[in-house]
Amino acid sequence: MKIAITGGTGFVGRHLAAEFGARGDDEAVVVSRRTGVEIDDVDALAAALAGCDAVAHCAGINREIGSQTFQRVHVDGTAAVIEAAHRAGVRRIVLLSFLRARPDCGSPYHETKWAAEELVRVSGLDHTILKSGMIYGPGDHMVDHVTKAVRTFPIFATVGFRERTVRPVAVDDAVDVLIAALHGRIAEPTVAVMGAEELELGAAVRRIADLAGGHALYVPAPLWSIRLLARVAERVMVVPLVAKAQAMMLGEGVSSPLPLAPEPEPHLRPAHGLDPDRIRAALPEGGFTARDLRVVAWLARRRRLRSGTTVRPAGSH
């Protein structure tokens, strides 16, 4: 099969493309801003999808930056991918959504992810919607940010005074489920993709921190303070310690789907929980530095431009 991957240079997309390359059974076409295709450009998408049998729609963002809004990427982008698929004769689409994406919940991230699901459901294409929990692995935000935080700050704020639970999904497991869906091996049109282990959020943080060598003091913080932190972090950090959408995720837990959806067949479900070996493989170098601040990054770009050094544009997440 020839399969297009939107968001193919993002976290999950590049792992999916790499797996296709390693297996050699399917041909992957990477589609992203870095390959010159905007997610809402139907003509460019149709050209990229030409000759493909299916599309893995992995493009998404967890915070809005300039013109890259939730509406544009999640809703308009999905509508454009569907139209392009029809033009190119693509028969199947697999949408990577979020476990608790739903309407009327007060979070633009969750609501636009749900709107994308609804577009796929009425698209007329063969489809599978994967409502996935938090995915972790090399290049993620979860292990990366917890690691850098506990290495940098003496105090780590856990979310709320009542522990919520999570079922983290290893990225290699998520990729296996995506490939099964692309090949039409998942019977249900919408399934919940969750890791094999459910644990309290604080326990997940401590497991990562222990392997990262962090020694922070863990202090429970009210949800409103985490939401405030997210607002500040989005304004001042290149990649925020926690985004507003992530604050909501952490506040309600990520261990059950909303609306309810079945899991895939037992032999297709993720086999791993928050696995120590997979955590080690995802650990970044060092902690947070001044270069993680937007103003410092902006000044560095100005210096490079003045010296004539080109800067590669940032890709989507």
Short mmCIF file of C-alpha atoms in Angstrom, two decimals:
data_model
loop_
_atom_site.label_atom_id
_atom_site.label_comp_id
_atom_site.label_asym_id
_atom_site.label_seq_id
_atom_site.Cartn_x
_atom_site.Cartn_y
_atom_site.Cartn_z
CA MET A 1 0.00 0.00 0.00
CA LYS A 2 0.94 3.61 -0.54
CA ILE A 3 -0.04 5.68 2.48
CA ALA A 4 0.07 9.44 2.99
CA ILE A 5 0.85 10.73 6.48
CA THR A 6 -0.32 14.25 7.30
CA GLY A 7 1.73 15.74 10.10
CA GLY A 8 4.39 13.33 8.88
CA THR A 9 7.23 15.31 10.47
CA GLY A 10 5.45 15.62 13.83
CA PHE A 11 5.90 13.30 16.79
CA VAL A 12 3.62 10.40 15.88
CA GLY A 13 3.82 10.98 12.12
CA ARG A 14 7.58 10.60 11.92
CA HIS A 15 7.50 7.42 14.03
CA LEU A 16 4.85 6.02 11.70
CA ALA A 17 6.91 6.93 8.62
CA ALA A 18 10.02 5.37 10.16
CA GLU A 19 8.14 2.14 10.88
CA PHE A 20 6.94 1.94 7.29
CA GLY A 21 10.54 2.41 6.19
CA ALA A 22 11.76 -0.32 8.52
CA ARG A 23 9.10 -2.83 7.48
CA GLY A 24 9.33 -2.16 3.77
CA ASP A 25 5.83 -3.49 3.11
CA ASP A 26 4.17 -0.11 2.55
CA GLU A 27 5.28 3.14 0.96
CA ALA A 28 4.90 6.30 3.03
CA VAL A 29 4.32 9.79 1.62
CA VAL A 30 5.16 12.42 4.25
CA VAL A 31 2.87 15.46 4.09
CA SER A 32 3.55 18.48 6.30
CA ARG A 33 4.42 22.17 6.31
CA ARG A 34 8.08 21.13 6.15
CA THR A 35 7.42 19.35 2.86
CA GLY A 36 5.72 22.48 1.54
CA VAL A 37 2.07 21.49 2.05
CA GLU A 38 -0.23 23.58 4.23
CA ILE A 39 -2.89 21.51 5.96
CA ASP A 40 -5.79 23.53 4.48
CA ASP A 41 -4.46 23.71 0.89
CA VAL A 42 -6.74 21.26 -0.96
CA ASP A 43 -4.87 21.45 -4.26
CA ALA A 44 -1.48 20.75 -2.68
CA LEU A 45 -2.95 17.98 -0.55
CA ALA A 46 -4.64 16.34 -3.55
CA ALA A 47 -1.33 16.36 -5.42
CA ALA A 48 0.45 14.82 -2.43
CA LEU A 49 -2.23 12.14 -2.03
CA ALA A 50 -2.24 11.13 -5.69
CA GLY A 51 -1.79 7.38 -6.04
CA CYS A 52 -2.23 6.71 -2.32
CA ASP A 53 -4.52 3.99 -1.00
CA ALA A 54 -5.05 5.52 2.46
CA VAL A 55 -4.17 8.55 4.54
CA ALA A 56 -3.09 8.61 8.18
CA HIS A 57 -4.31 12.00 9.36
CA CYS A 58 -1.91 12.73 12.22
CA ALA A 59 -1.65 16.50 11.82
CA GLY A 60 -2.52 18.39 14.98
CA ILE A 61 -1.38 21.02 17.45
CA ASN A 62 -1.71 21.30 21.23
CA ARG A 63 -1.48 25.10 21.32
CA GLU A 64 -2.23 27.91 18.90
CA ILE A 65 0.64 29.87 17.35
CA GLY A 66 -0.16 32.72 14.97
CA SER A 67 -2.15 31.46 12.00
CA GLN A 68 -1.88 27.87 13.23
CA THR A 69 -5.15 27.83 15.16
CA PHE A 70 -7.14 24.84 16.37
CA GLN A 71 -9.91 25.73 13.92
CA ARG A 72 -7.54 25.92 10.97
CA VAL A 73 -5.48 22.82 11.72
CA HIS A 74 -8.04 20.47 13.23
CA VAL A 75 -11.29 21.45 11.48
CA ASP A 76 -10.41 23.25 8.25
CA GLY A 77 -7.41 20.96 7.81
CA THR A 78 -9.49 17.81 8.19
CA ALA A 79 -12.11 19.13 5.77
CA ALA A 80 -9.32 19.84 3.26
CA VAL A 81 -7.77 16.39 3.69
CA ILE A 82 -11.16 14.75 3.11
CA GLU A 83 -11.78 16.81 -0.04
CA ALA A 84 -8.26 16.06 -1.29
CA ALA A 85 -8.76 12.35 -0.62
CA HIS A 86 -11.91 12.34 -2.74
CA ARG A 87 -10.13 14.17 -5.55
CA ALA A 88 -7.15 11.80 -5.43
CA GLY A 89 -9.27 8.65 -5.22
CA VAL A 90 -8.06 7.71 -1.73
CA ARG A 91 -10.43 5.15 -0.23
CA ARG A 92 -9.55 5.12 3.49
CA ILE A 93 -8.71 7.69 6.16
CA VAL A 94 -7.49 7.04 9.69
CA LEU A 95 -7.80 10.00 12.05
CA LEU A 96 -5.61 10.25 15.12
CA SER A 97 -7.80 12.06 17.64
CA PHE A 98 -7.72 12.52 21.42
CA LEU A 99 -9.22 10.15 23.99
CA ARG A 100 -11.53 12.75 25.54
CA ALA A 101 -12.30 14.92 22.50
CA ARG A 102 -15.93 15.97 22.78
CA PRO A 103 -18.25 18.93 22.14
CA ASP A 104 -19.26 21.73 24.50
CA CYS A 105 -16.57 21.12 27.13
CA GLY A 106 -14.98 24.57 27.20
CA SER A 107 -11.67 23.56 25.59
CA PRO A 108 -11.10 24.62 21.95
CA TYR A 109 -8.59 21.79 21.59
CA HIS A 110 -11.05 19.09 22.65
CA GLU A 111 -13.94 20.64 20.72
CA THR A 112 -12.05 21.01 17.43
CA LYS A 113 -10.69 17.49 17.69
CA TRP A 114 -14.31 16.33 18.07
CA ALA A 115 -15.37 18.44 15.10
CA ALA A 116 -12.67 16.71 13.05
CA GLU A 117 -14.03 13.32 14.13
CA GLU A 118 -17.52 14.31 13.01
CA LEU A 119 -16.23 15.42 9.60
CA VAL A 120 -14.56 12.04 9.10
CA ARG A 121 -17.71 10.17 10.16
CA VAL A 122 -19.78 11.83 7.41
CA SER A 123 -16.96 11.93 4.82
CA GLY A 124 -18.15 8.97 2.75
CA LEU A 125 -14.68 7.43 3.09
CA ASP A 126 -13.87 4.15 4.78
CA HIS A 127 -12.53 5.33 8.09
CA THR A 128 -11.22 4.56 11.53
CA ILE A 129 -11.05 7.15 14.30
CA LEU A 130 -8.47 6.47 16.97
CA LYS A 131 -9.28 8.29 20.22
CA SER A 132 -5.85 8.04 21.76
CA GLY A 133 -4.59 8.72 25.26
CA MET A 134 -1.26 10.44 25.99
CA ILE A 135 1.38 9.06 23.66
CA TYR A 136 4.98 8.98 24.85
CA GLY A 137 8.32 8.14 23.28
CA PRO A 138 11.39 9.78 21.76
CA GLY A 139 10.53 13.35 20.78
CA ASP A 140 7.35 13.57 22.86
CA HIS A 141 6.22 16.30 25.25
CA MET A 142 5.32 14.11 28.22
CA VAL A 143 8.65 12.46 29.09
CA ASP A 144 10.63 15.40 27.69
CA HIS A 145 8.94 18.06 29.81
CA VAL A 146 8.68 16.07 33.03
CA THR A 147 12.37 15.21 32.74
CA LYS A 148 13.50 18.77 32.08
CA ALA A 149 11.26 20.14 34.82
CA VAL A 150 12.51 17.84 37.59
CA ARG A 151 16.11 18.45 36.51
CA THR A 152 15.62 22.24 36.51
CA PHE A 153 13.24 23.21 39.30
CA PRO A 154 13.45 22.27 43.01
CA ILE A 155 9.64 21.95 43.23
CA PHE A 156 7.30 20.05 40.89
CA ALA A 157 3.61 20.88 41.13
CA THR A 158 1.29 17.91 40.72
CA VAL A 159 -2.23 18.55 39.49
CA GLY A 160 -5.00 18.84 42.06
CA PHE A 161 -5.49 17.43 45.52
CA ARG A 162 -7.29 14.32 44.25
CA GLU A 163 -5.14 12.13 42.05
CA ARG A 164 -6.33 11.56 38.49
CA THR A 165 -5.25 8.55 36.48
CA VAL A 166 -3.61 8.12 33.10
CA ARG A 167 -3.00 5.24 30.71
CA PRO A 168 0.03 6.37 28.68
CA VAL A 169 0.46 4.84 25.24
CA ALA A 170 3.93 3.94 23.98
CA VAL A 171 4.45 5.46 20.55
CA ASP A 172 5.45 2.12 19.00
CA ASP A 173 2.15 0.66 20.24
CA ALA A 174 0.26 3.65 18.82
CA VAL A 175 1.99 3.13 15.48
CA ASP A 176 1.01 -0.56 15.44
CA VAL A 177 -2.64 0.40 15.99
CA LEU A 178 -2.42 3.03 13.24
CA ILE A 179 -1.03 0.49 10.79
CA ALA A 180 -3.74 -2.03 11.67
CA ALA A 181 -6.39 0.65 11.07
CA LEU A 182 -4.84 1.70 7.77
CA HIS A 183 -5.03 -1.91 6.59
CA GLY A 184 -8.68 -2.16 7.68
CA ARG A 185 -8.03 -4.66 10.46
CA ILE A 186 -10.02 -2.77 13.12
CA ALA A 187 -13.72 -3.55 12.92
CA GLU A 188 -15.17 -0.60 14.86
CA PRO A 189 -15.21 2.84 13.17
CA THR A 190 -14.18 4.56 16.43
CA VAL A 191 -11.93 2.99 19.06
CA ALA A 192 -10.20 4.14 22.25
CA VAL A 193 -6.43 3.61 22.28
CA MET A 194 -5.03 3.39 25.83
CA GLY A 195 -1.91 1.91 27.37
CA ALA A 196 -1.96 -1.41 29.17
CA GLU A 197 -1.35 0.20 32.59
CA GLU A 198 -3.50 2.65 34.53
CA LEU A 199 -1.70 4.64 37.20
CA GLU A 200 -2.08 7.86 39.12
CA LEU A 201 -0.60 10.91 37.44
CA GLY A 202 1.76 11.51 40.37
CA ALA A 203 3.05 7.95 40.12
CA ALA A 204 3.67 8.43 36.39
CA VAL A 205 5.62 11.64 37.06
CA ARG A 206 7.73 9.96 39.75
CA ARG A 207 8.52 6.99 37.52
CA ILE A 208 9.82 9.29 34.82
CA ALA A 209 11.66 11.49 37.34
CA ASP A 210 13.40 8.52 38.98
CA LEU A 211 14.76 7.38 35.62
CA ALA A 212 15.70 10.95 34.69
CA GLY A 213 17.68 11.53 37.86
CA GLY A 214 15.46 14.35 39.09
CA HIS A 215 15.10 15.15 42.79
CA ALA A 216 12.28 17.69 42.95
CA LEU A 217 9.94 18.14 45.88
CA TYR A 218 6.42 17.16 44.78
CA VAL A 219 3.71 19.56 45.92
CA PRO A 220 -0.01 19.19 45.02
CA ALA A 221 -1.35 22.37 43.41
CA PRO A 222 -4.96 23.40 42.72
CA LEU A 223 -6.11 23.06 39.13
CA TRP A 224 -6.60 26.83 38.77
CA SER A 225 -2.89 27.35 39.43
CA ILE A 226 -1.93 24.82 36.74
CA ARG A 227 -4.23 26.61 34.30
CA LEU A 228 -2.58 29.91 35.21
CA LEU A 229 0.84 28.35 34.75
CA ALA A 230 -0.25 27.10 31.31
CA ARG A 231 -1.34 30.59 30.24
CA VAL A 232 1.99 32.05 31.32
CA ALA A 233 4.02 29.19 29.81
CA GLU A 234 2.32 29.54 26.43
CA ARG A 235 3.25 33.22 26.39
CA VAL A 236 6.87 32.98 27.49
CA MET A 237 8.17 29.55 26.37
CA VAL A 238 8.99 28.26 22.89
CA VAL A 239 7.43 24.91 23.80
CA PRO A 240 5.44 25.50 27.00
CA LEU A 241 6.03 23.41 30.10
CA VAL A 242 2.28 22.81 30.05
CA ALA A 243 -0.24 24.11 27.49
CA LYS A 244 -3.79 25.19 28.31
CA ALA A 245 -5.25 22.12 26.60
CA GLN A 246 -2.86 19.89 28.54
CA ALA A 247 -3.90 21.52 31.83
CA MET A 248 -7.47 20.42 31.17
CA MET A 249 -6.29 16.92 30.25
CA LEU A 250 -4.34 16.59 33.47
CA GLY A 251 -7.16 18.01 35.53
CA GLU A 252 -9.68 15.40 34.43
CA GLY A 253 -7.38 12.43 33.86
CA VAL A 254 -6.64 10.53 30.66
CA SER A 255 -7.70 6.97 31.33
CA SER A 256 -11.19 6.65 29.85
CA PRO A 257 -12.75 7.84 26.60
CA LEU A 258 -15.43 10.49 26.22
CA PRO A 259 -17.82 9.80 24.64
CA LEU A 260 -17.56 6.10 25.39
CA ALA A 261 -15.81 4.07 22.70
CA PRO A 262 -14.67 0.45 22.64
CA GLU A 263 -11.02 -0.58 22.63
CA PRO A 264 -9.64 -2.45 19.60
CA GLU A 265 -9.71 -6.21 19.53
CA PRO A 266 -7.50 -7.66 22.31
CA HIS A 267 -4.66 -8.68 20.00
CA LEU A 268 -4.47 -5.15 18.58
CA ARG A 269 -4.49 -3.23 21.87
CA PRO A 270 -1.30 -1.55 23.15
CA ALA A 271 0.78 -4.11 25.01
CA HIS A 272 2.81 -1.75 27.19
CA GLY A 273 2.20 0.68 30.00
CA LEU A 274 4.62 3.37 31.13
CA ASP A 275 7.56 1.10 30.39
CA PRO A 276 10.97 1.95 31.95
CA ASP A 277 12.93 0.97 28.83
CA ARG A 278 10.70 3.14 26.66
CA ILE A 279 11.01 6.02 29.12
CA ARG A 280 14.82 5.74 28.98
CA ALA A 281 14.71 5.83 25.19
CA ALA A 282 12.72 9.09 25.34
CA LEU A 283 14.80 10.93 27.95
CA PRO A 284 16.17 14.24 26.63
CA GLU A 285 19.52 15.77 27.46
CA GLY A 286 19.70 18.31 30.28
CA GLY A 287 16.91 20.51 31.58
CA PHE A 288 15.23 23.79 30.69
CA THR A 289 17.53 26.70 29.82
CA ALA A 290 17.14 30.34 28.82
CA ARG A 291 16.94 29.17 25.19
CA ASP A 292 13.52 27.72 25.98
CA LEU A 293 12.19 31.28 26.49
CA ARG A 294 10.53 32.88 23.49
CA VAL A 295 12.30 36.22 23.94
CA VAL A 296 15.71 34.52 23.96
CA ALA A 297 14.81 32.46 20.89
CA TRP A 298 13.59 35.65 19.15
CA LEU A 299 16.85 37.45 19.90
CA ALA A 300 18.83 34.45 18.63
CA ARG A 301 16.85 34.47 15.37
CA ARG A 302 17.54 38.18 14.92
CA ARG A 303 21.26 37.60 15.39
CA ARG A 304 21.24 34.75 12.86
CA LEU A 305 19.32 36.83 10.33
CA ARG A 306 21.75 39.70 10.73
CA SER A 307 24.66 37.32 10.18
CA GLY A 308 22.98 35.85 7.10
CA THR A 309 22.27 32.42 8.63
CA THR A 310 19.03 30.86 7.42
CA VAL A 311 16.56 29.50 9.93
CA ARG A 312 14.50 26.39 9.27
CA PRO A 313 10.83 26.97 10.07
CA ALA A 314 9.35 25.06 12.97
CA GLY A 315 7.09 22.15 12.11
CA SER A 316 3.69 21.23 13.59
CA HIS A 317 3.23 19.03 16.63
#
